[in-house]
């Protein structure tokens, strides 16, 4: 499992989230030999001051 905390002024687009997931999965496969589909990635987004 990989947990990522993101703090920015704006939320990430769904396309950006998917690209991040794909890249993380590729890195885990290459470096650790994690089988495809085995990595669980959680993206937590903190609201920026403007969104509160």
mmCIF file with all atom_site columns, C-alpha atoms in Angstrom:
data_model
loop_
_atom_site.group_PDB
_atom_site.id
_atom_site.type_symbol
_atom_site.label_atom_id
_atom_site.label_alt_id
_atom_site.label_comp_id
_atom_site.label_asym_id
_atom_site.label_entity_id
_atom_site.label_seq_id
_atom_site.pdbx_PDB_ins_code
_atom_site.Cartn_x
_atom_site.Cartn_y
_atom_site.Cartn_z
_atom_site.occupancy
_atom_site.B_iso_or_equiv
_atom_site.pdbx_formal_charge
_atom_site.auth_seq_id
_atom_site.auth_comp_id
_atom_site.auth_asym_id
_atom_site.auth_atom_id
_atom_site.pdbx_PDB_model_num
ATOM 1  C CA . UNK A 1 1  ? 0.000   0.000  0.000   1.00 0.00 ? 1  UNK A CA 1
ATOM 2  C CA . UNK A 1 2  ? 1.209   3.476  -0.836  1.00 0.00 ? 2  UNK A CA 1
ATOM 3  C CA . UNK A 1 3  ? -0.411  6.502  0.775   1.00 0.00 ? 3  UNK A CA 1
ATOM 4  C CA . UNK A 1 4  ? 0.200   9.954  -0.706  1.00 0.00 ? 4  UNK A CA 1
ATOM 5  C CA . UNK A 1 5  ? -0.804  13.244 0.918   1.00 0.00 ? 5  UNK A CA 1
ATOM 6  C CA . UNK A 1 6  ? -1.216  16.146 -1.485  1.00 0.00 ? 6  UNK A CA 1
ATOM 7  C CA . UNK A 1 7  ? -1.487  19.739 -0.335  1.00 0.00 ? 7  UNK A CA 1
ATOM 8  C CA . UNK A 1 8  ? -2.062  22.302 -3.094  1.00 0.00 ? 8  UNK A CA 1
ATOM 9  C CA . UNK A 1 9  ? -4.240  25.230 -3.982  1.00 0.00 ? 9  UNK A CA 1
ATOM 10 C CA . UNK A 1 10 ? -6.240  23.153 -6.477  1.00 0.00 ? 10 UNK A CA 1
ATOM 11 C CA . UNK A 1 11 ? -7.322  19.520 -6.623  1.00 0.00 ? 11 UNK A CA 1
ATOM 12 C CA . UNK A 1 12 ? -5.589  17.228 -9.080  1.00 0.00 ? 12 UNK A CA 1
ATOM 13 C CA . UNK A 1 13 ? -7.525  16.330 -12.202 1.00 0.00 ? 13 UNK A CA 1
ATOM 14 C CA . UNK A 1 14 ? -8.660  12.740 -12.624 1.00 0.00 ? 14 UNK A CA 1
ATOM 15 C CA . UNK A 1 15 ? -6.184  12.444 -15.516 1.00 0.00 ? 15 UNK A CA 1
ATOM 16 C CA . UNK A 1 16 ? -3.308  13.566 -13.266 1.00 0.00 ? 16 UNK A CA 1
ATOM 17 C CA . UNK A 1 17 ? -4.350  11.107 -10.547 1.00 0.00 ? 17 UNK A CA 1
ATOM 18 C CA . UNK A 1 18 ? -4.497  8.239  -13.047 1.00 0.00 ? 18 UNK A CA 1
ATOM 19 C CA . UNK A 1 19 ? -1.078  9.163  -14.493 1.00 0.00 ? 19 UNK A CA 1
ATOM 20 C CA . UNK A 1 20 ? 0.375   9.206  -10.959 1.00 0.00 ? 20 UNK A CA 1
ATOM 21 C CA . UNK A 1 21 ? -1.146  5.782  -10.217 1.00 0.00 ? 21 UNK A CA 1
ATOM 22 C CA . UNK A 1 22 ? 0.252   4.305  -13.418 1.00 0.00 ? 22 UNK A CA 1
ATOM 23 C CA . UNK A 1 23 ? 3.747   5.688  -12.782 1.00 0.00 ? 23 UNK A CA 1
ATOM 24 C CA . UNK A 1 24 ? 3.755   4.493  -9.153  1.00 0.00 ? 24 UNK A CA 1
ATOM 25 C CA . UNK A 1 25 ? 2.663   1.018  -10.259 1.00 0.00 ? 25 UNK A CA 1
ATOM 26 C CA . UNK A 1 26 ? 5.430   0.899  -12.901 1.00 0.00 ? 26 UNK A CA 1
ATOM 27 C CA . UNK A 1 27 ? 8.073   1.947  -10.346 1.00 0.00 ? 27 UNK A CA 1
ATOM 28 C CA . UNK A 1 28 ? 6.906   -0.636 -7.792  1.00 0.00 ? 28 UNK A CA 1
ATOM 29 C CA . UNK A 1 29 ? 6.966   -3.334 -10.478 1.00 0.00 ? 29 UNK A CA 1
ATOM 30 C CA . UNK A 1 30 ? 10.462  -2.393 -11.650 1.00 0.00 ? 30 UNK A CA 1
ATOM 31 C CA . UNK A 1 31 ? 12.105  -1.792 -8.278  1.00 0.00 ? 31 UNK A CA 1
ATOM 32 C CA . UNK A 1 32 ? 10.319  -4.206 -5.947  1.00 0.00 ? 32 UNK A CA 1
ATOM 33 C CA . UNK A 1 33 ? 8.839   -6.732 -8.364  1.00 0.00 ? 33 UNK A CA 1
ATOM 34 C CA . UNK A 1 34 ? 5.296   -5.963 -7.205  1.00 0.00 ? 34 UNK A CA 1
ATOM 35 C CA . UNK A 1 35 ? 2.832   -7.816 -9.455  1.00 0.00 ? 35 UNK A CA 1
ATOM 36 C CA . UNK A 1 36 ? 0.573   -5.634 -11.614 1.00 0.00 ? 36 UNK A CA 1
ATOM 37 C CA . UNK A 1 37 ? -2.702  -4.871 -9.852  1.00 0.00 ? 37 UNK A CA 1
ATOM 38 C CA . UNK A 1 38 ? -1.245  -5.617 -6.406  1.00 0.00 ? 38 UNK A CA 1
ATOM 39 C CA . UNK A 1 39 ? -0.360  -2.041 -5.402  1.00 0.00 ? 39 UNK A CA 1
ATOM 40 C CA . UNK A 1 40 ? -3.042  -0.105 -3.562  1.00 0.00 ? 40 UNK A CA 1
ATOM 41 C CA . UNK A 1 41 ? -2.588  3.650  -3.887  1.00 0.00 ? 41 UNK A CA 1
ATOM 42 C CA . UNK A 1 42 ? -4.486  6.147  -1.765  1.00 0.00 ? 42 UNK A CA 1
ATOM 43 C CA . UNK A 1 43 ? -4.371  9.836  -2.619  1.00 0.00 ? 43 UNK A CA 1
ATOM 44 C CA . UNK A 1 44 ? -5.403  12.159 0.201   1.00 0.00 ? 44 UNK A CA 1
ATOM 45 C CA . UNK A 1 45 ? -5.930  15.778 -0.771  1.00 0.00 ? 45 UNK A CA 1
ATOM 46 C CA . UNK A 1 46 ? -5.867  18.550 1.821   1.00 0.00 ? 46 UNK A CA 1
ATOM 47 C CA . UNK A 1 47 ? -8.049  21.513 1.011   1.00 0.00 ? 47 UNK A CA 1
ATOM 48 C CA . UNK A 1 48 ? -6.157  24.711 0.385   1.00 0.00 ? 48 UNK A CA 1
ATOM 49 C CA . UNK A 1 49 ? -7.038  27.873 2.284   1.00 0.00 ? 49 UNK A CA 1
ATOM 50 C CA . UNK A 1 50 ? -9.170  29.131 -0.628  1.00 0.00 ? 50 UNK A CA 1
ATOM 51 C CA . UNK A 1 51 ? -11.435 26.049 -0.542  1.00 0.00 ? 51 UNK A CA 1
ATOM 52 C CA . UNK A 1 52 ? -12.186 26.100 3.193   1.00 0.00 ? 52 UNK A CA 1
#
